[in-house]
Amino acid sequence: MNVLVNDESLKNIADAIRAKKNSTEKYMPGQMGQAIEAINVGKKSFTVIQVENEEINITATSSLSQNGNDYTLALPKIIVNVQGNSNYTPGSITVNGVDQGSDKVILDVTDGMVISATAATEQTETTLTFNSLDTRLSPIGSTGNYTFESQIIRDTTNTYDLSSLMLVYSANSLALQTVAFASVFSVQTSTKVTISQGANTYSGAVQYHATGYSQVESNPCLTEANSNFDPTQPFNLVVELTGTLR
């Protein structure tokens, strides 16, 4: 029995096959049945191309949903994220060569999809310098102790602000009590404080562990006991913060 099928119907069938297979392949009418049989609706394959100095990781979202007694099982979306190796900032996820503009995306899987990432960039350390001229300590009651707690101090490029610095003068010596931080750093590796008063210069530094702000040395003394430092007189303050900018 012969059945006439118009060109538009054949084109619609071919378009449906191509959509399911994510391809641009052309089909003769006699090839369409075999092409339909080859479609695996329960499995889709994709390729991940790793990039040097970073790692792409993939997890799947939940694919089972419930509405009362009715359940639906669907092909899950995937969560793709890229993480940089030590001292590297990750690039962005790419799908079929198209930059997704983020290091983490949620995607519908299409058969034959290629996932990769743009290049990671190496992190380099920068030192920011903050100056405070004519700095003065404030007496703590009548204890003979003095303190300085920083307000906003701009760096020498007039771009960044310093926060969280406290100096405490006690037992005839000046110590760095609270360490300085600048929020512009993703990782801060060290703080160096230098003060000068007349012909005398004193300094102290704190180094940090690579995993965070945990100090290697706590409250380093800037001046030794019985030094020539006079807590009642002004001094010049220089703070140098070193780390990786965000």
CSV table of N, CA and C in Angstrom, one decimal, residues 134-140 143-148 167-175 195 197 200 202 223-235:
chain,number,residue,atom,x,y,z
A,134,ASP,N,52.4,62.7,61.8
A,134,ASP,CA,52.0,63.3,63.0
A,134,ASP,C,51.0,62.5,63.8
A,135,THR,N,51.2,61.2,63.9
A,135,THR,CA,50.3,60.3,64.6
A,135,THR,C,50.6,60.5,66.1
A,136,ARG,N,49.5,60.4,66.9
A,136,ARG,CA,49.6,60.5,68.3
A,136,ARG,C,48.9,59.4,69.0
A,137,LEU,N,49.5,58.9,70.1
A,137,LEU,CA,48.8,57.9,71.0
A,137,LEU,C,47.9,58.7,72.0
A,138,SER,N,46.9,58.0,72.5
A,138,SER,CA,46.0,58.5,73.4
A,138,SER,C,46.2,57.8,74.8
A,139,PRO,N,46.3,58.5,75.9
A,139,PRO,CA,46.5,57.9,77.2
A,139,PRO,C,45.2,57.1,77.6
A,140,ILE,N,45.5,56.0,78.3
A,140,ILE,CA,44.4,55.1,78.8
A,140,ILE,C,44.3,55.4,80.3
A,143,THR,N,46.8,55.1,83.8
A,143,THR,CA,47.6,53.8,83.9
A,143,THR,C,49.0,53.9,83.4
A,144,GLY,N,49.3,55.0,82.7
A,144,GLY,CA,50.6,55.1,82.1
A,144,GLY,C,50.7,54.4,80.8
A,145,ASN,N,49.6,53.8,80.3
A,145,ASN,CA,49.5,53.1,79.0
A,145,ASN,C,48.9,54.0,78.0
A,146,TYR,N,49.2,53.8,76.7
A,146,TYR,CA,48.7,54.6,75.6
A,146,TYR,C,48.2,53.7,74.5
A,147,THR,N,47.3,54.2,73.7
A,147,THR,CA,46.8,53.4,72.6
A,147,THR,C,46.6,54.3,71.3
A,148,PHE,N,46.6,53.6,70.2
A,148,PHE,CA,46.3,54.3,68.9
A,148,PHE,C,45.4,53.3,68.1
A,167,LEU,N,47.7,50.1,68.0
A,167,LEU,CA,49.0,50.1,68.6
A,167,LEU,C,48.7,50.3,70.1
A,168,VAL,N,49.5,49.6,70.9
A,168,VAL,CA,49.3,49.7,72.4
A,168,VAL,C,50.7,49.9,73.0
A,169,TYR,N,50.8,51.0,73.8
A,169,TYR,CA,52.1,51.3,74.5
A,169,TYR,C,51.9,50.8,76.0
A,170,SER,N,52.7,49.8,76.4
A,170,SER,CA,52.5,49.3,77.7
A,170,SER,C,53.8,48.8,78.2
A,171,ALA,N,54.1,48.9,79.5
A,171,ALA,CA,55.4,48.4,80.0
A,171,ALA,C,56.6,48.9,79.3
A,172,ASN,N,56.5,50.2,78.9
A,172,ASN,CA,57.6,50.9,78.3
A,172,ASN,C,58.0,50.4,76.9
A,173,SER,N,57.0,49.7,76.3
A,173,SER,CA,57.3,49.3,74.9
A,173,SER,C,56.0,49.4,74.1
A,174,LEU,N,56.2,49.6,72.8
A,174,LEU,CA,55.0,49.8,71.9
A,174,LEU,C,54.8,48.5,71.0
A,175,ALA,N,53.6,48.0,71.1
A,175,ALA,CA,53.4,46.7,70.4
A,175,ALA,C,52.2,46.9,69.3
A,195,ILE,N,57.5,52.9,62.5
A,195,ILE,CA,57.2,54.3,63.1
A,195,ILE,C,58.6,55.0,63.2
A,197,GLN,N,60.3,58.5,65.0
A,197,GLN,CA,60.1,59.6,65.9
A,197,GLN,C,61.5,60.3,66.1
A,200,ASN,N,64.9,58.3,65.6
A,200,ASN,CA,64.7,56.9,65.9
A,200,ASN,C,63.6,56.3,65.0
A,202,TYR,N,61.5,52.5,64.4
A,202,TYR,CA,61.1,51.2,65.0
A,202,TYR,C,60.2,50.5,64.0
A,223,THR,N,58.9,48.5,69.6
A,223,THR,CA,60.0,49.1,70.3
A,223,THR,C,60.4,48.2,71.5
A,224,GLU,N,61.6,48.2,71.9
A,224,GLU,CA,62.0,47.4,73.0
A,224,GLU,C,61.7,48.2,74.3
A,225,ALA,N,61.6,47.6,75.4
A,225,ALA,CA,61.4,48.3,76.7
A,225,ALA,C,62.6,49.2,76.9
A,226,ASN,N,62.2,50.3,77.5
A,226,ASN,CA,63.3,51.4,77.8
A,226,ASN,C,64.0,51.9,76.6
A,227,SER,N,63.3,51.9,75.5
A,227,SER,CA,63.8,52.5,74.3
A,227,SER,C,63.6,54.1,74.4
A,228,ASN,N,64.1,54.8,73.4
A,228,ASN,CA,64.0,56.2,73.4
A,228,ASN,C,62.6,56.7,72.9
A,229,PHE,N,61.7,55.8,72.6
A,229,PHE,CA,60.4,56.2,72.1
A,229,PHE,C,59.6,56.9,73.2
A,230,ASP,N,59.0,58.0,72.9
A,230,ASP,CA,58.2,58.8,73.9
A,230,ASP,C,56.8,58.8,73.5
A,231,PRO,N,55.9,58.1,74.3
A,231,PRO,CA,54.5,58.0,73.9
A,231,PRO,C,53.7,59.3,74.0
A,232,THR,N,54.3,60.3,74.6
A,232,THR,CA,53.5,61.6,74.6
A,232,THR,C,53.8,62.4,73.4
A,233,GLN,N,54.7,62.0,72.6
A,233,GLN,CA,55.1,62.8,71.4
A,233,GLN,C,54.6,62.2,70.1
A,234,PRO,N,54.4,63.0,69.1
A,234,PRO,CA,53.9,62.5,67.8
A,234,PRO,C,54.9,61.7,67.1
A,235,PHE,N,54.5,60.9,66.2
A,235,PHE,CA,55.4,60.1,65.4
A,235,PHE,C,54.8,59.9,64.0
